[in-house]
Coordinates of C-alpha atoms and ligand atoms in Angstrom, one line a residue:
X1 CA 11.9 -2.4 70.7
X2 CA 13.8 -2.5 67.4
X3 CA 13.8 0.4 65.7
X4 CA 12.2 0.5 62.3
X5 CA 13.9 2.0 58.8
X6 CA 12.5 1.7 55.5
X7 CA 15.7 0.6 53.9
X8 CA 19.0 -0.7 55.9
X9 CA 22.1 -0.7 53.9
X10 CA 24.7 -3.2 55.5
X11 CA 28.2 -1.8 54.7
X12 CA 28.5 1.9 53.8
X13 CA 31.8 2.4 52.0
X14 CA 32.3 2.7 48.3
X15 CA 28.8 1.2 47.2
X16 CA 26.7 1.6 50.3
X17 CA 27.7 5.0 50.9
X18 CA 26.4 5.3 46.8
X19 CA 23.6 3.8 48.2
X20 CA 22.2 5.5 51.4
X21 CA 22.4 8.9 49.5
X22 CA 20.1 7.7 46.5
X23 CA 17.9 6.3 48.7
X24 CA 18.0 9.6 51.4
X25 CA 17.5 11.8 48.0
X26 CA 14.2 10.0 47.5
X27 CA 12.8 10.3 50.8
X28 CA 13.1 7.1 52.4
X29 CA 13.9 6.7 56.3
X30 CA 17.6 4.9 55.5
X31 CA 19.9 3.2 58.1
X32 CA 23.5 2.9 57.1
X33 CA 25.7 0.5 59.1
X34 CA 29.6 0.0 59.2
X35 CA 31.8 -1.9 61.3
X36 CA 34.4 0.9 60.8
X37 CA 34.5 4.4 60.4
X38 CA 33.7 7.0 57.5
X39 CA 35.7 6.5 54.3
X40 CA 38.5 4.4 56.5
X41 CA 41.2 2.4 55.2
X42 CA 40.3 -1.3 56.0
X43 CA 38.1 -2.1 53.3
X44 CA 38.3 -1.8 49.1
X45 CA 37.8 2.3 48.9
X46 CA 40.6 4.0 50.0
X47 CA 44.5 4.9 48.9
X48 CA 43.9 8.8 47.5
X49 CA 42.4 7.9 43.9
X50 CA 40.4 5.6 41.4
X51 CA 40.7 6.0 37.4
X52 CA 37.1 6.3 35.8
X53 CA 37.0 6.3 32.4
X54 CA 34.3 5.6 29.7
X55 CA 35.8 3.3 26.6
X56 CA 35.8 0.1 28.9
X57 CA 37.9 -2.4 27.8
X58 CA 36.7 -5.3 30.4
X59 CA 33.0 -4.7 28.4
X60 CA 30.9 -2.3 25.9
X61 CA 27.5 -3.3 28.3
X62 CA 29.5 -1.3 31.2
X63 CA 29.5 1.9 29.0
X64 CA 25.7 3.2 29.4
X65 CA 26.2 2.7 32.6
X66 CA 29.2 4.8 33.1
X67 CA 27.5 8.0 30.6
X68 CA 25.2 7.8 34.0
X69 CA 28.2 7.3 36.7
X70 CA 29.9 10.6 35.2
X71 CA 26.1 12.4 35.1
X72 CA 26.1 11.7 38.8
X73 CA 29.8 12.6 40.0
X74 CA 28.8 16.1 38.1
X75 CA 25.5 15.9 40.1
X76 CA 26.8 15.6 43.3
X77 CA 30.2 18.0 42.7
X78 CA 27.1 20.7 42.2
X79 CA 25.5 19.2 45.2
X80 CA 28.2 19.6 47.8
X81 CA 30.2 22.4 46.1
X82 CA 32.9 20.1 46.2
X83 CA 35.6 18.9 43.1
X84 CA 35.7 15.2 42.9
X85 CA 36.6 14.3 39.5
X86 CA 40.1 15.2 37.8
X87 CA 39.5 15.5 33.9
X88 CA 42.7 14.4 32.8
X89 CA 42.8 11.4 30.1
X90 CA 43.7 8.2 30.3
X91 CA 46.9 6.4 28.2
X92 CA 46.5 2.8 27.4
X93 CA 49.5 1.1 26.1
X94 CA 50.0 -2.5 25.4
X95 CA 49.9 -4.6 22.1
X96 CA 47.4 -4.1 19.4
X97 CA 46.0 -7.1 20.5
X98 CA 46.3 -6.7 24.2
X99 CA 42.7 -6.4 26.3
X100 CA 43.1 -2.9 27.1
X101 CA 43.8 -1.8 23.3
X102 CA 41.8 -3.9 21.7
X103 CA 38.7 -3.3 24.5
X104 CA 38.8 0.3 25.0
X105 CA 38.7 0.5 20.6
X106 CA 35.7 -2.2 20.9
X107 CA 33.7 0.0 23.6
X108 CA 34.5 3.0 21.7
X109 CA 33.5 2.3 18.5
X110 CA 30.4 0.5 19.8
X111 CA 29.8 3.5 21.7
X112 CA 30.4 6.5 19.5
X113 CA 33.2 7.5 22.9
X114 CA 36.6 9.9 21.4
X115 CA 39.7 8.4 21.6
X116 CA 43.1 8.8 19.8
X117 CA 45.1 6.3 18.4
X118 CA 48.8 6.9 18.8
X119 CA 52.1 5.0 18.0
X120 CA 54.4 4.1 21.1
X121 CA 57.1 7.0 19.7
X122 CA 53.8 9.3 19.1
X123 CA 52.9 8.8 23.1
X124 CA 56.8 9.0 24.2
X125 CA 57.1 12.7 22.4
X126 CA 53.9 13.4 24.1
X127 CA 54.2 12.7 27.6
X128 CA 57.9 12.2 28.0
X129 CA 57.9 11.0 30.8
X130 CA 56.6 7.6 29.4
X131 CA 58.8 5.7 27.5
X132 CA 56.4 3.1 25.8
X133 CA 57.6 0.1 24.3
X134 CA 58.3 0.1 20.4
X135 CA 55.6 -3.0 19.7
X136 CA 52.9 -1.0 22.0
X137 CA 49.9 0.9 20.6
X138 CA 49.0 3.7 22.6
X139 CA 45.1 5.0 23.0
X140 CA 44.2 8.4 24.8
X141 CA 40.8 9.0 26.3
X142 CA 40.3 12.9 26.9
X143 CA 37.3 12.3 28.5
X144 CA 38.5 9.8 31.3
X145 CA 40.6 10.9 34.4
X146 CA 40.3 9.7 38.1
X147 CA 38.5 10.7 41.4
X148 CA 39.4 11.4 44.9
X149 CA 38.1 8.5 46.6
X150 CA 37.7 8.9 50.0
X151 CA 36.4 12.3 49.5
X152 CA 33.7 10.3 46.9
X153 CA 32.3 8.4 50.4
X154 CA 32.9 11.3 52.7
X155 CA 30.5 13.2 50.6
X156 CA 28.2 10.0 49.6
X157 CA 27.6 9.7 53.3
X158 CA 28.0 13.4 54.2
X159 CA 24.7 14.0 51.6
X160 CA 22.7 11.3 52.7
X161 CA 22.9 12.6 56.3
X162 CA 21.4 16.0 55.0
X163 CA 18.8 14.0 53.5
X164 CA 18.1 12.7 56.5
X165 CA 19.9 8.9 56.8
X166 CA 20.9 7.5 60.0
X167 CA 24.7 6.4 59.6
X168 CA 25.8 4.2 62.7
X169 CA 29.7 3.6 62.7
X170 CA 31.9 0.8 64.8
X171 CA 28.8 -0.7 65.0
X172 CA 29.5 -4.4 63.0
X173 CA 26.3 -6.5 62.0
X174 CA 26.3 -9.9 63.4
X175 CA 23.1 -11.4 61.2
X176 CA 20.4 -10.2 59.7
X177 CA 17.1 -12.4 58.4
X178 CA 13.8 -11.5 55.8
X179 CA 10.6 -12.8 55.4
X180 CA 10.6 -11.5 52.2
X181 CA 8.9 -8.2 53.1
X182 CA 10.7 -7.4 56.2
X183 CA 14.4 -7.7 57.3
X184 CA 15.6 -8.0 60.7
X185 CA 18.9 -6.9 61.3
X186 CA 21.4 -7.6 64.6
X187 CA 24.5 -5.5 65.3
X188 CA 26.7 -6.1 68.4
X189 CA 24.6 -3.8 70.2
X190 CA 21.0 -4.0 69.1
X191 CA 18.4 -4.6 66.3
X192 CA 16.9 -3.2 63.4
X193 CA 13.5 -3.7 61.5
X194 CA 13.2 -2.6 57.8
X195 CA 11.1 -3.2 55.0
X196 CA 14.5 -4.2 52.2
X197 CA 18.3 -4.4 53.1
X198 CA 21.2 -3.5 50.5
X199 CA 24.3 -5.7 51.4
X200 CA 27.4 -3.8 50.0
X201 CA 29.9 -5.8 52.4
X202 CA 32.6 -5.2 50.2
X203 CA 35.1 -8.1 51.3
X204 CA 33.3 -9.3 53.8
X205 CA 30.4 -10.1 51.4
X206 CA 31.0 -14.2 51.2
X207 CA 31.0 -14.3 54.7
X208 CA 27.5 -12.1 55.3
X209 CA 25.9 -13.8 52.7
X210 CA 27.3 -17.3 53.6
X211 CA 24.1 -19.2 52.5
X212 CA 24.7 -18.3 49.3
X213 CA 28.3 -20.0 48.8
X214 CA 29.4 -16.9 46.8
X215 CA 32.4 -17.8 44.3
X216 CA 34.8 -14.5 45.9
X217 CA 38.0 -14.6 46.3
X218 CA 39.8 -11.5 47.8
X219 CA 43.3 -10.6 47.2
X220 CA 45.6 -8.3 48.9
X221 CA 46.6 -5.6 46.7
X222 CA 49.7 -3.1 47.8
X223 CA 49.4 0.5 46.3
X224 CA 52.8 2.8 45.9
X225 CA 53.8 6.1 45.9
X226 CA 57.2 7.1 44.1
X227 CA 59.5 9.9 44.4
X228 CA 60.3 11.7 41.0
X229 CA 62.1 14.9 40.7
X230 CA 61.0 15.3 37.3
X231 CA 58.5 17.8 36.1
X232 CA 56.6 15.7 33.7
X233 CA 54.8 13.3 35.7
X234 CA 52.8 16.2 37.0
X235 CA 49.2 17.1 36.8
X236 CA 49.6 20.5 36.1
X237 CA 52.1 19.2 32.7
X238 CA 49.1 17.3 31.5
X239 CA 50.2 13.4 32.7
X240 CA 47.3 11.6 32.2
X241 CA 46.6 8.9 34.3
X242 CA 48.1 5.5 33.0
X243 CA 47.5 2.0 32.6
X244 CA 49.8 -0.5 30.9
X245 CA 49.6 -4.1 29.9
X246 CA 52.7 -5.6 29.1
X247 CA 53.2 -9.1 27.6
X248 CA 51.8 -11.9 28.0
X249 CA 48.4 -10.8 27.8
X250 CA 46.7 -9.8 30.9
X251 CA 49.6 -10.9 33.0
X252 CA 51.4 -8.2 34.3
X253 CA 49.6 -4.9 34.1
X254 CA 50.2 -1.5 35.8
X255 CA 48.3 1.3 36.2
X256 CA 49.2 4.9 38.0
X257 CA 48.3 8.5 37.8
X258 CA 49.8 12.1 37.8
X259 CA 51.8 13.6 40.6
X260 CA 49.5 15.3 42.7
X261 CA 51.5 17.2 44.6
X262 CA 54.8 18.1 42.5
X263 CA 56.5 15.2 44.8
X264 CA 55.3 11.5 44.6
X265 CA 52.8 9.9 42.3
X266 CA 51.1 6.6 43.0
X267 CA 51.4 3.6 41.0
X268 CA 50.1 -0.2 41.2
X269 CA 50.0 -3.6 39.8
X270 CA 46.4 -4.2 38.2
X271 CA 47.3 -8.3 37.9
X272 CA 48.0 -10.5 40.1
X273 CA 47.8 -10.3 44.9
X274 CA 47.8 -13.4 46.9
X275 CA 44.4 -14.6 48.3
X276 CA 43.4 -13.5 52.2
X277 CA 41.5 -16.0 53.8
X278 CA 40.3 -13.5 56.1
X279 CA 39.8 -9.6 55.3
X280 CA 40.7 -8.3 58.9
X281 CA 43.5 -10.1 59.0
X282 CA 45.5 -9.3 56.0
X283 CA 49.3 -8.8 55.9
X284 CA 50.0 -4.8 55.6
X285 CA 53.9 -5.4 55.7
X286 CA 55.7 -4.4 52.7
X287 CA 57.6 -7.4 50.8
X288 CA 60.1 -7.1 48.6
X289 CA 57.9 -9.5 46.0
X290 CA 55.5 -6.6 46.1
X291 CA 58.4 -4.3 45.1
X292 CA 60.0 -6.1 42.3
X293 CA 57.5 -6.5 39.6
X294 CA 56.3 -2.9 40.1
X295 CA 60.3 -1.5 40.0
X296 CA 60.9 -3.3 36.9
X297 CA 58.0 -2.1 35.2
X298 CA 59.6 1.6 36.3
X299 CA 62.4 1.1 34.9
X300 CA 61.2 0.2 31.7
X301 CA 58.3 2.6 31.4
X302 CA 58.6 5.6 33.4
X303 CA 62.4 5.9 33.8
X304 CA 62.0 9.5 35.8
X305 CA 60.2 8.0 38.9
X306 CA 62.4 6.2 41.7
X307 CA 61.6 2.4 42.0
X308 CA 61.7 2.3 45.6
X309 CA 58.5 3.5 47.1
X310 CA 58.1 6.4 49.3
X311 CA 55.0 5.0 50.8
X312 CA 52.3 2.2 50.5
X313 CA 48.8 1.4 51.6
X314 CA 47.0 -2.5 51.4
X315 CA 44.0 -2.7 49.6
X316 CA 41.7 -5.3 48.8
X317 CA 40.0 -6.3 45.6
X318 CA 37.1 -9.1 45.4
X319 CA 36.8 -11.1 42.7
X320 CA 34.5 -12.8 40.8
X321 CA 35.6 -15.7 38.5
X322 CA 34.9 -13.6 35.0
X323 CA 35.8 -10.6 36.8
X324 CA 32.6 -9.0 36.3
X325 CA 30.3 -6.7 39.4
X326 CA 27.5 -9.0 41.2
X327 CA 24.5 -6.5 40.8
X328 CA 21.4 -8.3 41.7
X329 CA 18.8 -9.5 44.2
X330 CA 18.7 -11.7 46.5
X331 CA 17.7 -15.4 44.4
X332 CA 15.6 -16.2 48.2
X333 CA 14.5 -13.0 49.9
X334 CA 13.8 -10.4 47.0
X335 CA 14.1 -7.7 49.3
X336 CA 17.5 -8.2 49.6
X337 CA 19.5 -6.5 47.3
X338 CA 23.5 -7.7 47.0
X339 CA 26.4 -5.7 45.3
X340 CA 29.5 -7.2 45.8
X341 CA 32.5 -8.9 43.6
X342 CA 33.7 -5.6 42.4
X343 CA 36.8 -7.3 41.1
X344 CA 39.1 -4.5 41.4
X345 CA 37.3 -1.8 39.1
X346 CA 34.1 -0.7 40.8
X347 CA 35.2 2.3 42.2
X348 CA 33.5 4.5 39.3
X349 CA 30.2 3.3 39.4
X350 CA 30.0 3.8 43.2
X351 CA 27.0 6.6 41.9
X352 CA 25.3 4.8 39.2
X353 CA 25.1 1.8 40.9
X354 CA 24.0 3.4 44.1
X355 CA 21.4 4.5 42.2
X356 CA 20.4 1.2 40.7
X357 CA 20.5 -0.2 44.9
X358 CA 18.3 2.5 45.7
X359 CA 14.9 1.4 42.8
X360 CA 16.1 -2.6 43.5
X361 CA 15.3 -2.4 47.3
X362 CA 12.3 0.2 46.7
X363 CA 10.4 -1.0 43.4
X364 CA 12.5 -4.4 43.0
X365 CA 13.1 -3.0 39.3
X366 CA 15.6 -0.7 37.8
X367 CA 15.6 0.9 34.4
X368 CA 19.5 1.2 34.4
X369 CA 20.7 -2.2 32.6
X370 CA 22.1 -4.1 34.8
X371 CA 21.4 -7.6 33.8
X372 CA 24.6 -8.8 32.3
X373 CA 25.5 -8.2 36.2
X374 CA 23.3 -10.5 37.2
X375 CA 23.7 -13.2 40.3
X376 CA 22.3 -16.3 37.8
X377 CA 25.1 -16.2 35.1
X378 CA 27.4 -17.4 38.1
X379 CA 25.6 -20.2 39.2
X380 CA 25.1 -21.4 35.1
Ligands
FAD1 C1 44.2 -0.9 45.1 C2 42.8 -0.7 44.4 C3 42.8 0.1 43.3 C4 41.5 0.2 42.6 N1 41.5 1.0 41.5 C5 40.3 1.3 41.0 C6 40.2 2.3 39.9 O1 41.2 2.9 39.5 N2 38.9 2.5 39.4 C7 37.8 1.9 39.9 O2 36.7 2.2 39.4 N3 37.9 1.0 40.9 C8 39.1 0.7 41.4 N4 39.2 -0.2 42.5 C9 38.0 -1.0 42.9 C10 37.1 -0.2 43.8 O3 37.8 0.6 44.7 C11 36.2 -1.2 44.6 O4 35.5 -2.0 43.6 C12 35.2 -0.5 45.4 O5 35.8 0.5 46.2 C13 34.5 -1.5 46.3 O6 33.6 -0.9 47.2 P1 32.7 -1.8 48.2 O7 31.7 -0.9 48.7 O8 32.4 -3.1 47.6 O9 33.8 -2.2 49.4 P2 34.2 -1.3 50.7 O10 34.4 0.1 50.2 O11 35.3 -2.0 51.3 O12 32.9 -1.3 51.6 C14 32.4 -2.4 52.2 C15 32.0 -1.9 53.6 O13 31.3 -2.9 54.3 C16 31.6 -2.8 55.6 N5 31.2 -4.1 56.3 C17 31.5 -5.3 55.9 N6 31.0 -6.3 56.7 C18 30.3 -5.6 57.6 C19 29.5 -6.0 58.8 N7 29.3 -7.3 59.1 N8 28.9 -5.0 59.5 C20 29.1 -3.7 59.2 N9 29.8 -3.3 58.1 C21 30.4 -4.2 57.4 C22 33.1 -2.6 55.6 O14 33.5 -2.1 56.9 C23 33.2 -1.6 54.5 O15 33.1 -0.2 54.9 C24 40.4 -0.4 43.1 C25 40.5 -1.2 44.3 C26 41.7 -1.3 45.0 C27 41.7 -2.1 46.2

């Protein structure tokens, strides 16, 4: 006899373990599912730290919902007793008319969000250990700063199971089917019943959703850490977290954030990663066409910090063609509820948006807006 769940959420990393807490909080009987472990390293939500900030330069729509992400990262800090988010600003620095200037000022003034405006020299004096082009503007956002990611899903998941989930792990789902008011759902070892299913397969979402010929693309993306032996690139000397976008527009863009431990501090490249055919399967060698790009922009821009990296991790993002989240329902079966394309810059909403999963697969409606995230404006 299958067992029977009122929700199953398929996938419980970043967004699913977002997910199975909202929907433990309320009361439901929830069954979380993963073909890997707790907060592992095979997927999109891991590698020490993601920036989450509030003047969004990919889109003003994205800023209600982030006043709501940050309302529930303080929620659950309070809830576990547990620090999750680091307060420390963010510096953007590009041209005046780069997306990241001109975006995060857009958001911000739609928005009523504080930022400063500073002059390249202006940011160089401040944080010296930037040394930010002459042509750049420079914007500061007190309010933004990053969190520790894969204590973010450890505590997502460790939460829901005090509200009573079931969380399998190792345990991979083979298929799953609705009828529209029930789901059926196969692992490698048995199956499920449930009355709705939240798919948060991450990369693996075109392939478990294959009837729906989603337009994802998933790139490998190699994260750094650096050696530095100078003082200023650490958290404690007020380094912000960073993230520039040098010219041409859009394509070459870097993004790090403070020393955390006095020693090494992590930096990637934002653009670019070559397309993996196959998630599982992706190269985790380091190149030396990973290095380059990433050394030259060191060199240029934070001179203190050795260009040859101490460590790396592979990550992957997945895309969407306008780069924006998938957020939706199912267009067949609407008690199937799909998040996926995070396109590199989900990490922060990982509570808001678990949220919004949790009233999709119980009411089919959410308050939270969402609609500019919709499935349909792909397929137009
Ligand atoms: C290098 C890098 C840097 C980033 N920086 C930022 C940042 O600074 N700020 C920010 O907000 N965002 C950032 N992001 C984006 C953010 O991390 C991702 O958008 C987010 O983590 C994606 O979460 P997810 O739940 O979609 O994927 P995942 O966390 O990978 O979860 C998908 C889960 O589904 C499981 N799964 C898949 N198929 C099956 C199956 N058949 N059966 C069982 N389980 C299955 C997988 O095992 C996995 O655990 C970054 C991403 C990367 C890679």
């Amino acid at each position: 006899m299958a067992e029977v769940f009122d929700v199953i959420v398929l996938g419980t990393g970043g967004f699913g373990s977002g997910a199975a807490y909202h929907l433990a909080r309320r009361g439901l009987r929830v069954l979380g599912l993963d073909r890997f472990g707790p907060a592992h390293d095979r997927g999109s939500s891991h590698g020490e730290t993601r920036i989450i900030r509030k003047a969004y330069f990919e889109h003003p729509d994205y800023v209600p919902l982030l006043l709501q992400a940050y309302d529930l990262w303080a929620d659950l800090e309070a809830e576990s007793q547990q620090q999750l988010f680091w307060k420390c600003g963010l510096m953007l620095a590009g041209l005046p008319d780069s997306e990241a200037i001109s975006g995060a000022r857009l958001s911000a003034s739609q928005h009523g969000l504080n930022i400063e405006n500073l002059t390249a020299s202006a940011a160089t004096n401040r944080w010296p250990g930037f040394q930010v082009p002459d042509a750049f503007d420079a914007v500061f956002e007190p309010d933004a700063g990053f969190l520790k990611v894969e204590d973010c899903v450890r505590t997502h998941l460790d939460r829901a199971t005090a509200h009573g989930a079931t969380l399998l792990f190792d345990e991979p789902v083979v298929s799953w089917s609705s009828t529209g008011r029930e789901v059926r759902v196969r692992t490698t070892t048995r199956e499920f019943v449930a009355a709705s299913l939240v798919i948060t397969a991450g990369s693996w979402a075109a392939s478990v959703l294959a009837d729906l010929k989603l337009p994802l693309q998933i790139l490998r993306k190699p994260v750094f850490w650096f050696e530095t032996t100078s003082p200023a690139y650490n958290l404690g000397a007020s380094m912000p977290t960073f993230y520039f976008e040098m010219p041409p527009t859009g394509a070459w863009t870097f993004y790090g954030f403070p020393s955390l431990d006095g020693r090494v501090l992590k930096v990637a490249q934002h653009s670019g990663g070559e397309i993996v055919a196959d998630p599982l399967l992706v190269d985790r060698e380091l190149h030396d066409a990973d290095v380059r790009p990433i050394a030259n922009f060191l060199r240029t821009c934070l001179p203190g910090v050795r260009p040859q990296p101490a460590r790396h991790s592979t990550c992957l993002y997945t895309v969407t063609p306008d780069r924006h989240f998938i957020v939706d329902r199912h267009p067949e079966f609407p008690n199937v509820v799909i998040g996926c394309g995070f396109s590199g810059h989900g990490f922060k909403f990982t509570s808001v948006l678990g949220s919004a999963f949790a009233d999709l697969a119980t009411s089919g409606h959410t308050d939270l807006p969402i609609h500019f995230l919709s499935l349909k404006r792909l397929s137009g």
